[in-house]
Coordinates of C-alpha atoms and ligand atoms in Angstrom, one line a residue:
M10 CA 10.0 -10.2 180.3
R11 CA 9.3 -10.0 176.5
Q12 CA 10.9 -6.8 175.3
D13 CA 10.9 -7.4 171.5
N14 CA 8.2 -6.6 169.0
T15 CA 7.3 -10.2 168.3
T16 CA 3.6 -10.7 168.4
M17 CA 1.4 -13.8 167.8
E18 CA -0.2 -12.1 164.8
K19 CA 3.2 -11.8 163.2
I20 CA 4.1 -15.5 164.0
V21 CA 0.8 -16.7 162.7
A22 CA 1.1 -14.6 159.5
L23 CA 4.6 -15.8 158.8
S24 CA 3.6 -19.4 159.5
K25 CA 0.9 -19.1 156.9
R26 CA 2.9 -17.1 154.4
R27 CA 5.9 -19.3 154.4
G28 CA 4.1 -22.7 154.8
F29 CA 5.0 -23.6 158.3
I30 CA 1.6 -24.1 159.8
F31 CA -2.0 -24.0 158.4
Q32 CA -5.4 -24.3 160.1
S33 CA -6.7 -27.8 159.6
S34 CA -9.5 -28.2 157.0
E35 CA -9.1 -24.5 156.2
I36 CA -11.0 -24.8 152.9
Y37 CA -14.1 -25.8 155.0
G38 CA -13.7 -23.0 157.4
G39 CA -11.2 -24.8 159.8
I40 CA -11.8 -26.8 162.9
G41 CA -10.9 -25.4 166.3
G42 CA -7.8 -26.8 168.0
F43 CA -6.4 -28.7 165.0
W44 CA -3.4 -27.6 162.9
D45 CA -1.5 -28.8 159.9
Y46 CA 2.2 -28.5 159.3
G47 CA 3.3 -27.3 155.9
P48 CA 6.5 -28.1 154.0
L49 CA 8.7 -25.9 156.2
G50 CA 6.8 -26.6 159.4
V51 CA 7.0 -30.4 159.1
E52 CA 10.8 -30.1 158.7
L53 CA 11.1 -27.7 161.7
K54 CA 9.0 -29.9 164.0
R55 CA 10.9 -33.0 162.8
N56 CA 14.2 -31.3 163.7
V57 CA 12.8 -30.4 167.1
K58 CA 11.8 -34.1 167.7
D59 CA 15.1 -35.4 166.2
A60 CA 17.1 -33.1 168.5
W61 CA 15.1 -34.4 171.5
W62 CA 15.5 -38.0 170.5
R63 CA 19.2 -37.6 169.8
D64 CA 19.7 -36.0 173.2
M65 CA 17.6 -38.6 175.1
V66 CA 18.1 -41.8 173.2
T67 CA 20.5 -42.3 170.3
G68 CA 23.2 -39.8 171.6
H69 CA 23.1 -41.1 175.1
D70 CA 26.4 -42.3 176.5
V71 CA 26.0 -45.3 178.8
T72 CA 29.6 -45.5 179.7
S73 CA 30.0 -42.1 181.4
V74 CA 28.5 -40.4 184.5
L75 CA 27.0 -37.3 182.8
P76 CA 27.7 -33.9 184.5
G77 CA 25.2 -33.5 187.4
A78 CA 23.9 -37.0 187.2
P79 CA 23.9 -39.2 190.3
S80 CA 25.3 -42.2 188.2
S81 CA 25.5 -43.5 184.7
F82 CA 22.2 -44.8 183.3
D83 CA 20.5 -46.6 180.4
M84 CA 18.1 -45.1 177.9
V85 CA 15.9 -46.7 175.3
G86 CA 13.1 -45.6 173.0
L87 CA 9.5 -46.9 172.5
D88 CA 6.5 -46.2 170.2
T89 CA 3.2 -47.4 171.6
T90 CA -0.4 -47.2 170.3
I91 CA -2.8 -44.3 170.5
I92 CA -5.7 -46.5 171.5
M93 CA -5.0 -48.9 174.4
H94 CA -7.1 -51.3 176.5
P95 CA -9.7 -49.2 178.3
Q96 CA -8.7 -50.6 181.7
V97 CA -5.4 -48.6 181.3
W98 CA -7.3 -45.3 181.7
K99 CA -9.4 -46.6 184.6
A100 CA -6.4 -47.8 186.6
S101 CA -4.3 -44.7 185.8
G102 CA -7.1 -42.5 187.1
H103 CA -7.7 -40.7 183.8
L104 CA -11.3 -41.8 183.4
D105 CA -12.2 -40.3 186.8
L106 CA -9.8 -37.4 187.1
F107 CA -8.8 -36.2 183.6
Y108 CA -11.3 -33.4 183.4
D109 CA -11.5 -29.6 183.2
M110 CA -14.1 -27.5 184.8
F111 CA -16.3 -25.5 182.5
V112 CA -19.2 -23.1 182.6
D113 CA -21.9 -22.6 179.9
C114 CA -23.7 -19.4 179.1
K115 CA -27.4 -20.5 178.8
T116 CA -28.1 -17.4 176.7
C117 CA -25.5 -17.5 173.9
K118 CA -24.6 -21.3 174.4
A119 CA -20.9 -20.4 174.5
R120 CA -18.7 -22.7 176.8
F121 CA -15.7 -21.4 178.8
R122 CA -13.1 -23.1 180.9
A123 CA -13.9 -22.1 184.5
D124 CA -10.4 -21.0 185.2
Q125 CA -10.4 -18.8 182.0
V126 CA -13.6 -16.9 182.4
E127 CA -11.7 -13.9 183.7
S128 CA -9.5 -13.8 180.5
S129 CA -12.3 -14.7 178.0
Q130 CA -14.6 -12.4 176.0
C131 CA -18.3 -12.4 176.0
P132 CA -19.2 -13.5 172.4
R133 CA -22.1 -11.0 172.3
K134 CA -20.0 -8.1 173.7
P135 CA -16.3 -8.8 173.3
S136 CA -15.3 -5.8 175.4
R137 CA -16.8 -7.5 178.4
R138 CA -16.0 -10.8 180.1
P139 CA -18.5 -13.7 180.2
G140 CA -21.1 -12.9 182.8
E141 CA -20.7 -9.1 182.5
H142 CA -23.4 -8.5 179.8
A143 CA -26.9 -8.0 181.1
D144 CA -28.2 -11.0 179.2
C145 CA -25.4 -13.4 180.3
D146 CA -26.6 -16.5 182.3
L147 CA -23.6 -18.6 183.3
T148 CA -24.1 -22.1 184.9
E149 CA -22.2 -23.3 187.9
P150 CA -18.8 -24.9 187.0
R151 CA -19.2 -28.5 185.9
E152 CA -16.7 -31.3 185.1
F153 CA -15.8 -32.3 181.5
N154 CA -13.6 -35.3 180.8
T155 CA -11.2 -34.2 178.1
M156 CA -10.4 -37.7 176.7
F157 CA -11.8 -38.3 173.2
K158 CA -14.0 -41.4 173.2
T159 CA -14.3 -43.8 170.3
Y160 CA -15.4 -47.4 169.6
V161 CA -13.2 -50.4 168.7
G162 CA -14.9 -52.8 166.2
A163 CA -18.2 -52.8 164.5
L164 CA -20.5 -52.5 167.5
I165 CA -21.2 -49.1 169.1
D166 CA -21.9 -50.3 172.7
P167 CA -20.3 -49.6 176.1
E168 CA -18.2 -52.8 175.8
A169 CA -16.5 -51.4 172.7
E170 CA -15.7 -48.0 174.2
A171 CA -12.0 -46.8 174.0
Y172 CA -10.1 -43.6 174.2
L173 CA -7.6 -41.7 172.2
R174 CA -4.6 -41.3 174.6
P175 CA -4.3 -38.0 176.3
E176 CA -0.6 -38.7 177.0
T177 CA 2.0 -41.1 175.7
A178 CA 3.2 -42.0 179.2
Q179 CA 0.7 -44.8 179.9
G180 CA 2.0 -46.8 176.9
T181 CA 5.4 -46.6 178.5
F182 CA 4.3 -47.8 182.0
T183 CA 2.4 -50.7 180.5
N184 CA 5.5 -51.8 178.6
F185 CA 7.8 -51.5 181.7
K186 CA 8.2 -55.3 182.1
N187 CA 8.6 -55.9 178.3
I188 CA 11.5 -53.5 178.2
L189 CA 13.1 -54.9 181.3
S190 CA 13.0 -58.4 180.0
T191 CA 14.1 -57.7 176.4
S192 CA 16.6 -54.9 176.4
R193 CA 19.0 -55.7 179.2
V194 CA 18.5 -52.3 180.9
K195 CA 18.9 -52.0 184.6
V196 CA 17.5 -49.4 187.0
P197 CA 18.2 -46.5 186.7
F198 CA 17.0 -46.2 183.1
G199 CA 14.7 -44.1 181.0
I200 CA 12.2 -44.9 178.2
A201 CA 11.6 -42.1 175.8
Q202 CA 8.6 -41.8 173.5
I203 CA 7.4 -39.3 171.0
G204 CA 3.8 -39.4 169.7
K205 CA 0.4 -37.9 169.2
S206 CA -1.9 -37.2 172.1
F207 CA -5.4 -35.9 172.1
R208 CA -7.3 -33.8 174.5
N209 CA -10.8 -32.4 173.9
E210 CA -9.8 -29.0 175.2
I211 CA -12.7 -26.8 176.1
T212 CA -11.0 -23.7 174.8
P213 CA -8.1 -24.4 172.5
R214 CA -6.2 -21.2 172.0
N215 CA -3.0 -19.3 171.2
F216 CA -2.3 -21.0 167.9
I217 CA -0.6 -24.4 168.4
F218 CA 0.0 -23.7 172.1
R219 CA -3.2 -25.4 173.2
S220 CA -4.6 -27.8 170.6
R221 CA -6.8 -30.8 170.6
E222 CA -4.4 -33.0 168.7
F223 CA -0.7 -32.5 169.5
E224 CA 2.6 -34.4 169.9
Q225 CA 4.4 -35.1 173.1
M226 CA 8.0 -35.9 173.8
E227 CA 7.9 -37.8 177.1
M228 CA 10.5 -39.7 179.0
E229 CA 9.8 -42.0 182.0
F230 CA 12.9 -42.4 184.1
F231 CA 12.8 -45.4 186.5
C232 CA 15.0 -45.2 189.5
S233 CA 15.3 -46.5 193.1
P234 CA 13.2 -44.6 195.8
D235 CA 16.4 -43.6 197.6
S236 CA 17.9 -41.8 194.6
S237 CA 14.7 -40.3 193.1
Q238 CA 15.1 -36.8 194.6
D239 CA 18.5 -36.5 193.1
W240 CA 17.3 -37.7 189.7
Y241 CA 14.4 -35.2 189.8
T242 CA 16.9 -32.3 190.3
Y243 CA 19.1 -33.7 187.6
W244 CA 16.3 -33.9 185.0
R245 CA 14.8 -30.5 185.8
D246 CA 18.2 -28.8 185.2
R247 CA 19.1 -30.9 182.2
R248 CA 15.9 -30.1 180.4
V249 CA 16.2 -26.4 180.9
A250 CA 19.8 -26.6 179.5
W251 CA 18.5 -28.4 176.4
Y252 CA 16.2 -25.5 175.5
V253 CA 19.0 -23.0 176.0
S254 CA 21.4 -25.1 173.9
L255 CA 19.0 -24.8 170.9
G256 CA 18.6 -21.1 171.2
L257 CA 16.0 -20.2 173.8
K258 CA 17.3 -17.3 175.8
S259 CA 17.6 -18.1 179.5
E260 CA 16.0 -14.9 180.5
K261 CA 12.9 -15.9 178.6
L262 CA 12.8 -19.3 180.4
Q263 CA 11.8 -20.0 184.0
L264 CA 11.7 -23.1 186.1
R265 CA 8.7 -22.9 188.4
E266 CA 8.4 -25.4 191.2
H267 CA 4.7 -26.2 192.0
G268 CA 3.5 -25.5 195.5
P269 CA 1.9 -28.5 197.4
D270 CA -1.6 -27.3 196.5
E271 CA -0.9 -27.2 192.8
R272 CA 0.6 -30.7 192.6
A273 CA -1.4 -33.7 191.4
H274 CA -2.3 -36.1 194.2
Y275 CA 0.4 -38.6 193.2
S276 CA 3.2 -36.0 192.7
C277 CA 6.2 -35.9 195.0
G278 CA 7.4 -32.7 193.2
T279 CA 6.6 -31.0 189.9
A280 CA 8.4 -28.1 188.2
D281 CA 7.2 -26.4 185.0
I282 CA 9.7 -25.2 182.4
E283 CA 8.0 -22.0 181.2
Y284 CA 8.7 -19.6 178.3
A285 CA 7.7 -16.0 177.9
F286 CA 5.4 -16.6 174.9
P287 CA 4.4 -13.4 173.0
F288 CA 0.7 -13.9 173.7
L289 CA 1.3 -13.4 177.4
A290 CA 1.5 -10.1 179.2
Q291 CA 4.9 -8.7 180.1
G292 CA 6.4 -10.8 183.0
E293 CA 4.2 -13.8 182.4
F294 CA 5.3 -17.2 181.3
G295 CA 3.5 -20.3 179.8
E296 CA 4.2 -24.0 180.3
L297 CA 6.6 -25.6 177.8
E298 CA 7.3 -28.8 179.7
G299 CA 6.4 -30.4 183.1
V300 CA 9.1 -32.3 185.0
S301 CA 7.4 -34.5 187.6
H302 CA 8.5 -36.8 190.4
R303 CA 5.7 -39.3 190.2
G304 CA 6.9 -41.7 193.0
D305 CA 5.7 -45.3 192.5
F306 CA 2.2 -44.2 191.6
D307 CA 2.2 -45.3 187.9
L308 CA 3.6 -48.8 188.3
R309 CA 1.6 -49.5 191.4
S310 CA -1.6 -48.3 189.7
H311 CA -1.0 -50.8 186.9
M312 CA -0.3 -53.6 189.4
E313 CA -2.9 -52.9 192.1
G314 CA -5.6 -50.6 190.6
K315 CA -6.6 -47.0 190.7
L316 CA -4.9 -45.3 193.7
V317 CA -6.2 -42.4 195.8
R318 CA -4.5 -40.4 198.5
E319 CA -5.4 -41.1 202.1
G320 CA -3.2 -38.8 204.3
D321 CA 0.4 -39.6 203.3
E322 CA -0.5 -42.9 201.7
L323 CA -1.6 -43.8 198.2
V324 CA -4.2 -46.6 198.6
V325 CA -6.3 -48.6 196.2
E326 CA -9.7 -47.1 195.8
T327 CA -12.4 -49.6 196.6
D328 CA -16.0 -50.1 195.6
E329 CA -19.0 -50.8 197.8
H330 CA -17.9 -54.4 198.1
G331 CA -14.5 -53.5 199.3
Q332 CA -13.0 -54.6 195.9
P333 CA -10.7 -52.3 193.8
K334 CA -12.9 -49.8 192.0
Y335 CA -10.7 -50.1 188.9
P336 CA -8.4 -53.1 189.2
G337 CA -4.9 -53.0 187.8
S338 CA -3.3 -55.8 185.7
G339 CA -2.3 -57.9 188.7
K340 CA 1.1 -58.3 187.1
D341 CA 4.2 -57.8 189.2
L342 CA 5.9 -54.6 188.1
S343 CA 8.4 -54.5 190.9
Y344 CA 12.1 -54.7 190.3
F345 CA 14.8 -56.8 191.9
D346 CA 18.0 -54.8 192.3
D347 CA 20.9 -57.2 192.2
V348 CA 23.4 -54.6 193.4
T349 CA 21.5 -53.8 196.6
Q350 CA 19.8 -57.3 196.7
S351 CA 16.5 -55.5 197.3
K352 CA 13.1 -55.5 195.7
Y353 CA 11.1 -52.3 195.1
V354 CA 8.6 -50.6 192.9
P355 CA 10.8 -48.1 190.9
H356 CA 10.0 -44.4 191.3
V357 CA 9.4 -42.4 188.1
I358 CA 10.8 -39.0 187.1
E359 CA 9.0 -37.7 184.0
P360 CA 10.1 -34.8 181.8
A361 CA 7.0 -34.3 179.6
A362 CA 7.4 -31.8 176.8
G363 CA 5.1 -30.8 173.9
A364 CA 6.6 -31.0 170.4
D365 CA 4.2 -28.3 169.2
R366 CA 4.7 -25.9 172.1
T367 CA 8.5 -26.3 171.8
T368 CA 8.3 -25.6 168.0
L369 CA 6.2 -22.5 168.8
A370 CA 8.7 -21.3 171.3
F371 CA 11.6 -21.8 168.9
L372 CA 9.6 -19.9 166.2
C373 CA 8.9 -17.0 168.6
E374 CA 12.4 -16.8 169.8
A375 CA 13.8 -16.9 166.2
Y376 CA 11.5 -14.2 164.8
D377 CA 13.2 -10.9 164.2
E378 CA 12.9 -7.8 162.0
D379 CA 15.8 -5.7 160.9
A380 CA 16.8 -3.6 158.0
I381 CA 19.5 -4.5 155.5
P382 CA 20.7 -2.6 152.4
D383 CA 19.5 -3.8 149.0
E384 CA 21.6 -4.0 145.8
K385 CA 21.6 -0.2 145.6
G386 CA 22.5 0.3 149.2
V387 CA 19.0 1.4 150.3
P388 CA 18.0 -0.1 153.7
Q389 CA 15.1 -2.5 153.3
E390 CA 13.1 -4.0 156.2
R391 CA 13.3 -7.8 156.4
V392 CA 11.8 -10.5 158.5
V393 CA 14.4 -13.2 159.5
L394 CA 14.0 -16.4 161.4
R395 CA 17.2 -16.8 163.4
L396 CA 16.7 -20.5 164.0
H397 CA 19.5 -22.6 165.5
P398 CA 21.1 -24.4 162.4
R399 CA 20.1 -27.8 163.9
L400 CA 16.5 -26.7 163.8
A401 CA 16.4 -24.8 160.5
P402 CA 14.1 -26.6 158.1
V403 CA 16.5 -26.0 155.1
K404 CA 20.2 -25.8 155.8
A405 CA 21.3 -24.1 152.7
A406 CA 19.9 -22.7 149.5
V407 CA 21.8 -22.8 146.2
F408 CA 21.3 -20.2 143.5
P409 CA 22.7 -19.4 140.1
L410 CA 22.8 -15.6 139.9
V411 CA 21.5 -15.7 136.3
K412 CA 19.9 -18.4 134.2
K413 CA 22.7 -18.6 131.6
D414 CA 26.4 -18.9 131.1
G415 CA 26.5 -22.4 132.7
Q416 CA 25.6 -21.0 136.1
P417 CA 22.5 -23.2 136.6
E418 CA 24.5 -26.3 135.8
F419 CA 27.3 -25.3 138.2
A420 CA 24.8 -24.5 140.9
A421 CA 22.8 -27.7 140.4
E422 CA 26.0 -29.7 140.8
I423 CA 26.7 -28.1 144.2
Y424 CA 23.1 -28.6 145.1
R425 CA 23.2 -32.3 144.3
D426 CA 26.4 -32.7 146.2
L427 CA 24.9 -31.1 149.3
L428 CA 21.7 -33.0 149.0
T429 CA 23.4 -36.2 149.9
R430 CA 23.9 -34.8 153.4
W431 CA 21.3 -32.1 154.2
N432 CA 17.9 -30.7 153.3
V433 CA 19.0 -28.1 150.7
F434 CA 17.0 -25.9 148.3
Y435 CA 17.6 -24.9 144.7
D436 CA 16.1 -21.8 143.2
E437 CA 16.9 -19.9 140.0
K438 CA 13.8 -17.7 139.7
G439 CA 13.5 -14.0 140.7
S440 CA 15.9 -11.4 141.7
I441 CA 18.7 -12.5 144.0
G442 CA 17.6 -10.1 146.7
K443 CA 14.1 -11.6 146.8
R444 CA 15.6 -15.1 146.9
Y445 CA 17.7 -14.2 149.9
R446 CA 14.8 -12.6 151.6
R447 CA 12.6 -15.7 151.1
Q448 CA 15.3 -17.8 152.7
D449 CA 15.7 -15.4 155.6
E450 CA 12.0 -15.7 156.4
S451 CA 12.3 -19.5 156.2
G452 CA 15.3 -19.5 158.6
T453 CA 17.8 -21.0 156.1
P454 CA 21.3 -20.3 157.7
F455 CA 23.3 -20.2 154.4
C456 CA 22.8 -19.2 150.8
I457 CA 25.3 -20.2 148.1
T458 CA 25.4 -18.2 144.9
V459 CA 27.1 -19.1 141.7
D460 CA 28.0 -16.0 139.6
H461 CA 30.1 -15.0 136.6
Q462 CA 33.3 -15.4 138.6
S463 CA 32.5 -19.0 139.5
S464 CA 33.4 -20.5 136.1
E465 CA 36.7 -18.6 136.1
D466 CA 38.0 -19.7 139.5
Q467 CA 35.6 -22.3 140.8
T468 CA 34.5 -20.1 143.7
V469 CA 31.0 -19.2 145.0
T470 CA 29.6 -16.7 147.5
L471 CA 28.5 -18.0 150.9
R472 CA 26.0 -15.7 152.6
D473 CA 25.3 -15.9 156.3
R474 CA 21.6 -15.4 157.2
D475 CA 22.2 -13.5 160.5
S476 CA 24.9 -11.1 159.5
T477 CA 24.1 -11.1 155.8
K478 CA 27.9 -11.0 155.2
Q479 CA 29.1 -12.7 152.0
E480 CA 32.4 -14.4 151.6
R481 CA 34.0 -16.0 148.6
V482 CA 34.9 -19.7 149.1
K483 CA 36.0 -22.5 146.9
A484 CA 33.1 -24.6 145.7
S485 CA 35.0 -27.7 146.6
E486 CA 35.1 -26.6 150.2
I487 CA 31.4 -25.9 150.7
Q488 CA 30.7 -29.3 152.2
S489 CA 33.3 -29.0 154.9
I490 CA 32.5 -25.4 155.7
L491 CA 28.8 -26.2 156.1
E492 CA 29.7 -29.3 158.2
E493 CA 31.6 -27.1 160.6
R494 CA 29.1 -24.2 160.8
L495 CA 25.9 -26.3 161.0
N496 CA 27.2 -28.3 163.9
S497 CA 28.8 -25.4 165.8
Ligands
LIG11 N1 2.4 -37.3 181.1 C1 2.3 -36.0 181.7 C2 1.7 -35.0 180.9 O1 1.1 -35.3 179.9 P1 1.1 -32.5 180.8 O2 1.7 -31.3 181.5 O3 -0.4 -32.6 180.8 O4 1.8 -33.8 181.4 C3 3.0 -32.4 179.0 O5 1.6 -32.4 179.3 C4 3.3 -31.4 177.9 O6 2.4 -31.7 176.8 C5 2.9 -29.9 178.3 O7 3.9 -29.3 179.0 C6 2.7 -29.3 176.9 O8 4.0 -29.0 176.4 C7 2.1 -30.4 176.1 N2 0.7 -30.3 176.0 C8 -0.2 -30.6 177.0 N3 -1.5 -30.3 176.5 C9 -1.4 -29.7 175.3 C10 -2.3 -29.2 174.4 N4 -3.6 -29.2 174.6 N5 -1.8 -28.6 173.2 C11 -0.4 -28.6 173.0 N6 0.5 -29.2 173.9 C12 0.0 -29.7 175.0

């Protein structure tokens, strides 16, 4: 699918060069699977999360039936803790089931995910796969729970054991009753949450694609069992449209429905929204977001206890005394629908996206190389990030052409004016060509330059990042022009 010359090496190099993303603890040699966001990266990721939050929560119109939706619905936000009561992870099934299979090499002590042995390198002979070198001695696949364990309080004993959450969703399910009783929402409604999650991935890889600490943007949508299939279809389509609206090309996206064998035991349907990341071979796609129809599994688990599948049924798993192996809260999490006068456990549709993977996809999509003429008309290669204006870390840069003749003062006035609305950047050092190039690499959609003519007729040049075209506009109209173009 990928036909451009964007490579992960170029993305990683640009991220470092321009201050988007750094390796965590780099001065100590780094730590695998952890990444820090620099000055531009933190703005880009924040804009990704803000766009999601606006789309899901603050921009949601409760009075209309949105195109494709079965009905109108409510939407609220939530922010829950990373460490929760340990029973949460027992009832949800994570303690027993949240594992990856791994194999060890007894010779070189390297560890590989069992499903990635074929695509990994033998550390002693990188041209071979693990197991192919004469000295390799691989173990049978074994289970490894990927939840990070910690202790709450001063005592390090089993009673104090707790986990860093591997997903934000469980904080939402455990607050279902609180939201119902405090925010006047009625089924169907969604609860959105953005926050850190942690997974002790065996082989973190591909930059920020698979890390051990990452952020999720998850929404749990509670609906009646009768309408759940329609809502599942609605959310799948709507989420794909969101990525396209912010610049991902639809031919680089695919919606892949899981077959019955691939689905989790509770799932009534799962589709992955996948993107043609540059680290993948031509024609391959990697998961950006999973949209799942989780049935009543989550609320029932937190009422009754850990559920397992028996034929078509989900039943409470019992211990040798016939008691729930991992009891739920015992609280009633069912819902009384006063329209249909019926009581049921709501079904859940969950669009679960990763903020870091989404940021990576937008970075990859935006990366471009072209050639533009310099001041003498000689074509110069440039790297440009064609980010959607809503995502761009800096919306406009303001430059005086030279550091004299009142130009810095004029430019600073424009800068201060724009600063009240947007993240803008002021720079008076270096050649104007270099200043433009730096902003192109940062993804800044517009550059405003004050020059010798500005003091005569109060105009400035406005340069467009993508076309590099410059137009002369009145300084007094810059705010309204940006307003229009940044929101278009
Ligand atoms: N509550 C459901 C859930 O967590 P998931 O498919 O395991 O589902 C949802 O995770 C999204 O979180 C993924 O589609 C991906 O974007 C992101 N994600 C999961 N593991 C990740 C990791 N190790 N590094 C970065 N992002 C990850």
